[in-house]
Coordinates of C-alpha atoms and ligand atoms in Angstrom, one line a residue:
X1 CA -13.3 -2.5 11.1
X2 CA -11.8 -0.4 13.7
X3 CA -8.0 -0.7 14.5
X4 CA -7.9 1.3 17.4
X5 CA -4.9 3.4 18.8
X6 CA -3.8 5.5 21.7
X7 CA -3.4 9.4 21.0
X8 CA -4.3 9.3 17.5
X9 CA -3.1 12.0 15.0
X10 CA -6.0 11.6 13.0
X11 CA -9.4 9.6 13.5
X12 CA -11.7 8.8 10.6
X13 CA -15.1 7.5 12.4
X14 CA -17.9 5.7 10.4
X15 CA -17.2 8.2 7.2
X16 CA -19.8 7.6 4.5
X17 CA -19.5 9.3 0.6
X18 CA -22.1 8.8 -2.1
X19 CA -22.0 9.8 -5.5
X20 CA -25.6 9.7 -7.0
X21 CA -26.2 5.5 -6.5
X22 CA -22.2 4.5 -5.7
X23 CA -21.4 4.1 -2.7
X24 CA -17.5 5.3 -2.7
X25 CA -16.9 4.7 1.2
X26 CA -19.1 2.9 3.0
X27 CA -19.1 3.7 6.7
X28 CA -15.0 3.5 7.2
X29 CA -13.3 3.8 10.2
X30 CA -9.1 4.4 10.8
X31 CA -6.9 5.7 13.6
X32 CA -3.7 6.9 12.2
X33 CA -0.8 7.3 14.8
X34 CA 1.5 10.1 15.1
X35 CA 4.3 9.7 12.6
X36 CA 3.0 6.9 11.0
X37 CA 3.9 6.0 7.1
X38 CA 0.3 4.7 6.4
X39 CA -1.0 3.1 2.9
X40 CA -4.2 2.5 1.6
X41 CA -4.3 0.4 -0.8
X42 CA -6.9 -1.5 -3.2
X43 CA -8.2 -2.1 -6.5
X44 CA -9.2 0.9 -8.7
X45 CA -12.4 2.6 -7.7
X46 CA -12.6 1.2 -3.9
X47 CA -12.7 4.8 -2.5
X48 CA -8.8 5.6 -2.0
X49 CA -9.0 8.8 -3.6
X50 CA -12.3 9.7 -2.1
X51 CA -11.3 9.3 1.5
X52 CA -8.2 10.6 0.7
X53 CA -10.0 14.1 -0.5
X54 CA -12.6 13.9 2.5
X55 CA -9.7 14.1 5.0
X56 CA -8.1 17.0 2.8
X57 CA -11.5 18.5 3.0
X58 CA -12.4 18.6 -0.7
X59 CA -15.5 16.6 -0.8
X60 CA -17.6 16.7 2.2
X61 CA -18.4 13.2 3.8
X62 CA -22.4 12.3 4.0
X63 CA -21.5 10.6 7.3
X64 CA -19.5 10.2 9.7
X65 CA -16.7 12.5 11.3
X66 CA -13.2 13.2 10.9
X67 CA -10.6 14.1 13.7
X68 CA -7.2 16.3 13.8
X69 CA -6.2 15.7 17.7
X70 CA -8.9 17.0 19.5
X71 CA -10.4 19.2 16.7
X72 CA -13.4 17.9 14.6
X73 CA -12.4 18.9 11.2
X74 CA -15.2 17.2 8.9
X75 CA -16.8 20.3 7.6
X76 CA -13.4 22.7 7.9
X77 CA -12.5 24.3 4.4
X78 CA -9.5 22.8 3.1
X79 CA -7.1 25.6 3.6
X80 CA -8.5 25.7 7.5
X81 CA -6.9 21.9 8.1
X82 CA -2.9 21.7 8.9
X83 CA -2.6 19.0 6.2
X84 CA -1.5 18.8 3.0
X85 CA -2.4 17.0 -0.3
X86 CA -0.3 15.9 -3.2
X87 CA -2.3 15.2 -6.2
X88 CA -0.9 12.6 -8.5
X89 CA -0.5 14.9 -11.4
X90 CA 2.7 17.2 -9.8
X91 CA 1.3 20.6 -10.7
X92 CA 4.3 22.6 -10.6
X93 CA 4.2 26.1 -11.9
X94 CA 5.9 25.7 -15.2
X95 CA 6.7 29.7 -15.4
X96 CA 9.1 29.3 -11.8
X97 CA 12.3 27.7 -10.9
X98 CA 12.4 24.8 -8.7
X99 CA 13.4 27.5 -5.7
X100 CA 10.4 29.6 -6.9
X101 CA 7.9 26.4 -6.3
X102 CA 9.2 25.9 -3.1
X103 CA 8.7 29.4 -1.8
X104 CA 5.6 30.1 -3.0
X105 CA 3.6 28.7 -0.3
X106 CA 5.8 30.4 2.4
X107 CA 5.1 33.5 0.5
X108 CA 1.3 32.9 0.8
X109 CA 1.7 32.5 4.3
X110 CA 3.3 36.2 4.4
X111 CA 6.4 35.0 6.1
X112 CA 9.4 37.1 6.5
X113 CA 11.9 36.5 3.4
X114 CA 15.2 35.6 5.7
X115 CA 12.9 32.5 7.2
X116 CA 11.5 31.4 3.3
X117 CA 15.1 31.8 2.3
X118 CA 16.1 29.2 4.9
X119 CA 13.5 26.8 4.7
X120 CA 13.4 26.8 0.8
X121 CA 16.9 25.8 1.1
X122 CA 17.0 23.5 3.9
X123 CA 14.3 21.3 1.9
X124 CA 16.2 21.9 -1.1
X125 CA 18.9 19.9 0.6
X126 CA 17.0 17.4 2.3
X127 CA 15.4 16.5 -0.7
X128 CA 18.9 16.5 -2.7
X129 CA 17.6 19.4 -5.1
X130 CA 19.9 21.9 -4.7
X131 CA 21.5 21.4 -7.7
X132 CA 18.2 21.9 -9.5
X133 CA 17.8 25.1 -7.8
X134 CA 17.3 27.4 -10.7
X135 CA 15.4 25.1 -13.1
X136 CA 12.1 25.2 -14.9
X137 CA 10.0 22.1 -14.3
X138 CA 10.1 21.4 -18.0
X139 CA 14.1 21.0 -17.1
X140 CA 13.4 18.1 -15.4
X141 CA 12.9 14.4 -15.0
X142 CA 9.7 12.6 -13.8
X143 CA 11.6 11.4 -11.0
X144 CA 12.8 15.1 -10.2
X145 CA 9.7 16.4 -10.7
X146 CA 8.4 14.1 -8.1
X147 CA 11.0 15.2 -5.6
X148 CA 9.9 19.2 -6.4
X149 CA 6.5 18.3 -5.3
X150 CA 7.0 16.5 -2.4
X151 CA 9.3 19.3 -1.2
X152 CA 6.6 21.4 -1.9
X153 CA 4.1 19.6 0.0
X154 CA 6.8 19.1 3.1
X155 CA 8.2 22.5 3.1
X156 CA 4.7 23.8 4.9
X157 CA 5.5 21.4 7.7
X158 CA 1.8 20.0 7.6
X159 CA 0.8 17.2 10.7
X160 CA -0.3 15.0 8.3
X161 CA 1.2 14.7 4.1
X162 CA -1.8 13.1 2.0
X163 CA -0.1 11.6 -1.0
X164 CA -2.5 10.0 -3.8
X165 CA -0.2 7.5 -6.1
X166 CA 2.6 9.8 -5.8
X167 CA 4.7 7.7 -7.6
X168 CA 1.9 6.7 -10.6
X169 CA 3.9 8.1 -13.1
X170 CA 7.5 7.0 -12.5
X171 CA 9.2 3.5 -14.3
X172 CA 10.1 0.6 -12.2
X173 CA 13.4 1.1 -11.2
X174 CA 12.9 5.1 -10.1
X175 CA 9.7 3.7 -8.3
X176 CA 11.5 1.6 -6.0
X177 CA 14.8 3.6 -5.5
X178 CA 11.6 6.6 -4.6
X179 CA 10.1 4.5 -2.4
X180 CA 13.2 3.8 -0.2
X181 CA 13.7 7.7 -0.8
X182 CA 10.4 8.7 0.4
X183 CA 10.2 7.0 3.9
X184 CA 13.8 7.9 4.6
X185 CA 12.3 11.8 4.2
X186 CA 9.4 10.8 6.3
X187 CA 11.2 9.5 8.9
X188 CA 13.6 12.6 8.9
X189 CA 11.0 15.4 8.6
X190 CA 9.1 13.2 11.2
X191 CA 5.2 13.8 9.8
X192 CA 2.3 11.1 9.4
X193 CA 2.0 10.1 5.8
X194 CA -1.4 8.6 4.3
X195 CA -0.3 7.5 1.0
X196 CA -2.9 5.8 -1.4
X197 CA -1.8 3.1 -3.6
X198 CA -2.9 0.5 -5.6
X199 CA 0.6 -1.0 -5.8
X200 CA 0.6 -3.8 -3.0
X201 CA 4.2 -4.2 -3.2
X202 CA 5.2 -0.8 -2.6
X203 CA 2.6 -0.2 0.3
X204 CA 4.4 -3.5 2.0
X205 CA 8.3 -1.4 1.3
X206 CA 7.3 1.6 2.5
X207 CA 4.0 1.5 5.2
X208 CA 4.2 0.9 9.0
X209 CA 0.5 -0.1 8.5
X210 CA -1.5 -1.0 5.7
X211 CA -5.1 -1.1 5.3
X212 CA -6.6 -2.9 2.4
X213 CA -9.8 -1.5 0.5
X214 CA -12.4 -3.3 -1.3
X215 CA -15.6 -1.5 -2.7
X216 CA -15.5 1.2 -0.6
X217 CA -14.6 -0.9 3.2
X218 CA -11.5 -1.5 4.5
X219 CA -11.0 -5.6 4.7
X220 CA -8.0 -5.5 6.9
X221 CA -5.9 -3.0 8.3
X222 CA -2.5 -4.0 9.8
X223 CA 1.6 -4.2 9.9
X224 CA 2.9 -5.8 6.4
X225 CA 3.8 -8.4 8.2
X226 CA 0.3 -9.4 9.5
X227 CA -1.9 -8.5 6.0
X228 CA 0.8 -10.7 4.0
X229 CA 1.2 -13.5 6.9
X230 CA -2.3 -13.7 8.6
X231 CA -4.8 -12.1 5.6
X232 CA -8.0 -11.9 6.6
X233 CA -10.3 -13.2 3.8
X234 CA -9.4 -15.0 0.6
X235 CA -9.6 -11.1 -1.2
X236 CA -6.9 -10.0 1.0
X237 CA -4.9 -13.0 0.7
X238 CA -5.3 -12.7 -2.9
X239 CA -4.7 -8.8 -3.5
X240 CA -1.4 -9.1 -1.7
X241 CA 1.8 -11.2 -3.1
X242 CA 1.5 -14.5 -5.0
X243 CA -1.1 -17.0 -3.8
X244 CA -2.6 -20.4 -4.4
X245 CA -5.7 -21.1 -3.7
X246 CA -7.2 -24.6 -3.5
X247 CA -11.0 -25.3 -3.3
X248 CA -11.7 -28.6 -1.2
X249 CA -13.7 -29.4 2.1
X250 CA -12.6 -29.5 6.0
X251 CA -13.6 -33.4 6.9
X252 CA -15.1 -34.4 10.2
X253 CA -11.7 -35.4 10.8
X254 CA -10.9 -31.8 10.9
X255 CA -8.6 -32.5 7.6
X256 CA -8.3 -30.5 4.8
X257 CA -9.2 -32.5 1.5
X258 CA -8.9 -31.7 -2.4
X259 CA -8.0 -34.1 -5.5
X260 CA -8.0 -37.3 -3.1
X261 CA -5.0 -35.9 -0.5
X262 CA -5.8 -34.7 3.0
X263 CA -3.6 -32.2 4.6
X264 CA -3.4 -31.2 8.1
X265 CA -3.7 -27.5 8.5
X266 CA -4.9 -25.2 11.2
X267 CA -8.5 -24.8 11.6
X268 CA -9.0 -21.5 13.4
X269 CA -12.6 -22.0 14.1
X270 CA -13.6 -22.7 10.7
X271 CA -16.4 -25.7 10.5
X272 CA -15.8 -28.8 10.0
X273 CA -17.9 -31.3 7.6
X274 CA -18.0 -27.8 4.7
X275 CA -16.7 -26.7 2.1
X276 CA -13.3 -24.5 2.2
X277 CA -10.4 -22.6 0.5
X278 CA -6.8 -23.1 1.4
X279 CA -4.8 -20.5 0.2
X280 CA -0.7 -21.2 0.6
X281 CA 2.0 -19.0 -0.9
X282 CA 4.7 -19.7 -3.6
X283 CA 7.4 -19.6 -1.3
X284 CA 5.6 -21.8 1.4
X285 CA 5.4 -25.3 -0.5
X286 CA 9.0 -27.1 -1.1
X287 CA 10.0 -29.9 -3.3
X288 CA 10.4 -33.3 -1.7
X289 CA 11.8 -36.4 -2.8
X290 CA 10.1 -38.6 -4.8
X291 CA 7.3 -40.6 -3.5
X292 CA 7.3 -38.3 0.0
X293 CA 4.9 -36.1 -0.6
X294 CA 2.3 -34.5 -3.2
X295 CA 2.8 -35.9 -6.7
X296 CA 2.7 -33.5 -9.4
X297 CA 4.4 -32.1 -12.7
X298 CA 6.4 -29.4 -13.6
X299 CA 4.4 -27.4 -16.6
X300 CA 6.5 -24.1 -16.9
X301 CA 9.4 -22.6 -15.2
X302 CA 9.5 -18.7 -14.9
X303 CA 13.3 -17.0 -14.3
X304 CA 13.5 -14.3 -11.5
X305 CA 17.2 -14.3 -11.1
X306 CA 17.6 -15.1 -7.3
X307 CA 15.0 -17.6 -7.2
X308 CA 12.3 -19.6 -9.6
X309 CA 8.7 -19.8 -9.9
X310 CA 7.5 -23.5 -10.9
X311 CA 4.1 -23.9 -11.8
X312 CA 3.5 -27.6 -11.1
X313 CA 0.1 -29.9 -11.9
X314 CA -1.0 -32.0 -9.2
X315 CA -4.4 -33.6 -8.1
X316 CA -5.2 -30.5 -6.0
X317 CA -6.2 -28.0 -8.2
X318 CA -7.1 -27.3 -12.0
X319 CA -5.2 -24.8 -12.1
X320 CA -1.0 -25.4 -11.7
X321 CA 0.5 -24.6 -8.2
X322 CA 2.9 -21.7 -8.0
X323 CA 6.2 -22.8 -6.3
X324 CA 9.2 -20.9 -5.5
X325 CA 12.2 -22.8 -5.8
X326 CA 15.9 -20.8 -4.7
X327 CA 18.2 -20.5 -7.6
X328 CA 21.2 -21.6 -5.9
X329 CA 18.8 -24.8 -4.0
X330 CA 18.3 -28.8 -4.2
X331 CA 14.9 -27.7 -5.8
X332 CA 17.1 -26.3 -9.5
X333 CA 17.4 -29.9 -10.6
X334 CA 13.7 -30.3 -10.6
X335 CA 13.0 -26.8 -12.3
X336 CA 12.9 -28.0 -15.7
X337 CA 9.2 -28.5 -17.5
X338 CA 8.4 -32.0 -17.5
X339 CA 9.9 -32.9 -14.3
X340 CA 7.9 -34.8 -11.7
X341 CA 7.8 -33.7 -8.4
X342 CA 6.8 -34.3 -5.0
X343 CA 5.6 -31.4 -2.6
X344 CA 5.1 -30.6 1.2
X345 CA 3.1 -27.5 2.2
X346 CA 3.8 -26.0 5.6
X347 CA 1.6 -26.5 7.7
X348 CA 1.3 -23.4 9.3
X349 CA 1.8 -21.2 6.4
X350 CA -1.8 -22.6 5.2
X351 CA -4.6 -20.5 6.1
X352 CA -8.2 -21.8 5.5
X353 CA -11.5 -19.7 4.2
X354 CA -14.7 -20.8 4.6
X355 CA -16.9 -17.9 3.0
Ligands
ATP401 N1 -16.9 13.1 -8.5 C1 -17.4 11.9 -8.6 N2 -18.7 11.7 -9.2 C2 -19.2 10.5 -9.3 N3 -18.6 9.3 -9.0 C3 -17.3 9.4 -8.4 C4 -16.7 10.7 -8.2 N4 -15.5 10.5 -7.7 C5 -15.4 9.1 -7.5 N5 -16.5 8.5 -8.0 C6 -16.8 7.0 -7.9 O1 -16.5 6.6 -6.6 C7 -15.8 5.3 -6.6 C8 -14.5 5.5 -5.8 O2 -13.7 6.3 -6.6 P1 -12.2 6.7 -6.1 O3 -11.7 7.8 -7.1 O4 -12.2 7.1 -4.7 O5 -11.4 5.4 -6.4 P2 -9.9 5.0 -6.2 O6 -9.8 3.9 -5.2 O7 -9.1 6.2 -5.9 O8 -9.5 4.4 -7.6 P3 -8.2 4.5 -8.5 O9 -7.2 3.5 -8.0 O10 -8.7 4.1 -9.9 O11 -7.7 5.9 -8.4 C9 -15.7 4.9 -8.0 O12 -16.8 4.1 -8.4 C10 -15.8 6.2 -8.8 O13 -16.3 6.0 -10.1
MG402 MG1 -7.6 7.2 -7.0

């Protein structure tokens, strides 16, 4: 699948890898725009990392091509390419100071010492480090750490930063305040970032596009918005957020029907008289009054604070239907296990998959 752009910074055409008998990408194609915050994302092993290290240039492609702006770069060495990589693991030197890290790469470049003293601290301030100036690695936390490699990586002003799970190693709440972190310094240094992750909620935070990976293809490849509203398959719909999915059949009636209740949903060319899944999310079914709509019963109640997930039995499916239910709503009277409920999916949050 193709998502075409105008003026792409970077093209990946048809790009094939094999290792012995696995097939780690198989035949990919992406156009990433200038600027862009970009995520791929997927389960482990789908070829992140592989495509990742093809467009760095550290494992050749068996097919394909791969485009800077007008310059074919597939077989370029590494070093040749104006992009830069950050590996997962940080690397820092552990024998320099944060300052020392930063310069380095400037110094490889044989620059003239006034302009690496400027840009080494510009970055250091951009990246709110330079306090840290004069500190080991081993000094530091994993969330500093992360912010010493990422200046690193920036401070060479590449086109286009390559990140591979750059924020792998870091707890929950450091992840998130990093993410909000990390596209504010994209956005101010103003270069395309490819970031790989298998973390669906932080590709949605942080990506202007996302394109989704399974076994080495890319399923879908669009805003948040679209890949969490309008998924293309039942894996996508599945891979990203909280879903329900409901076997049944699309009637010659062009109604959707499972455990003895037809619902009216939006066929999109799907066939009718055959079998189907409908897939509807937590936050798209609401409780009813009694009596108005699908009958079932509350089996567990999970806390989230702000809102609740209900996980409620009806006819539908075996397994209980997910239902998110606001805190603060006319739904908390019915979040107790044991409660009977009745509930109405929206119609047009439904999507249908007949594969
Ligand atoms: N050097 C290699 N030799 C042999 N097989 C490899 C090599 N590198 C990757 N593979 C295989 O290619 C497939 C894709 O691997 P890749 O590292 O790209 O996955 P990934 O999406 O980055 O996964 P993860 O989320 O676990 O990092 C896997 O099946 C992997 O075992
Ligand atoms: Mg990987």
């Amino acid at each position: 699948m193709n998502d075409s752009v105008s003026n792409p910074v970077l093209s990946v055409d048809t790009v094939v890898k094999r290792f012995g008998k696995t097939v780690a990408v198989n035949g990919i194609s992406l156009d990433i725009r200038e600027n862009e915050f970009f995520a791929l994302l997927g389960p482990s092993g789908c070829g992140k990392t592989t495509l990742l290290r093809m467009i760095a240039g550290f494992e050749v492609p068996d097919g394909g091509s791969i485009r800077l702006g007008d310059r074919d770069i597939t077989h370029d060495a590494p070093e040749k390419r104006p992009l830069n990589l950050m590996f997962q693991s940080y690397a820092l030197f552990p024998h320099m100071t944060v300052w020392q890290n930063l310069a380095y790469g400037l110094e490889m470049e044989s620059l003239p010492r006034g302009e690496i003293a400027t840009r080494v601290d510009d970055m250091l301030k951009t990246t709110d480090l330079s306090a840290l100036a004069s500190r080991k690695p081993t000094e530091l936390s994993g969330g500093q750490k992360q912010r010493v490699a990422l200046a690193r990586a920036l401070i060479k002003r590449p086109k286009v930063l390559l990140l591979d799970e750059p924020l792998g190693a870091l707890d929950k709440k450091l992840r998130e305040k990093m993410q909000l972190e990390l596209k504010r310094l994209q956005h101010e240094v103003g270069i395309t970032f490819i970031i790989v992750t298998h973390d669906q909620e932080e590709a949605l935070v942080m990506a202007d596009r996302v394109a989704v990976l399974k076994d080495g293809s890319i399923l879908q490849c669009g805003t948040p918005q679209e890949v969490y509203e309008r998924p293309a398959n039942r894996f996508v719909a599945g891979f990203i957020g909280a879903m329900n999915f409901i076997d049944g059949e699309i009637g010659p009636d062009a109604l959707f029907r499972a455990g003895g209740e037809a619902l009216a949903c939006d066929l999109d060319g799907l066939q009718r008289n055959a079998r189907a899944v409908l897939a509807i999310r937590p936050e798209n079914i609401t409780l009813k009054p009694a009596g108005s709509g699908i009958a079932g019963t509350v089996v567990d109640v999970a806390y989230h604070g702000l809102d609740r997930q209900l996980y409620v039995k009806t006819a539908l499916s075996p397994a209980p239907l997910q239902v998110r239910v606001a805190a603060t709503g006319p739904g908390v009277a019915a979040a107790q296990t044991g409660a009977t409920v009745s509930l109405a999916f929206d119609a047009a949050a439904c999507r249908l998959f007949q594969e």
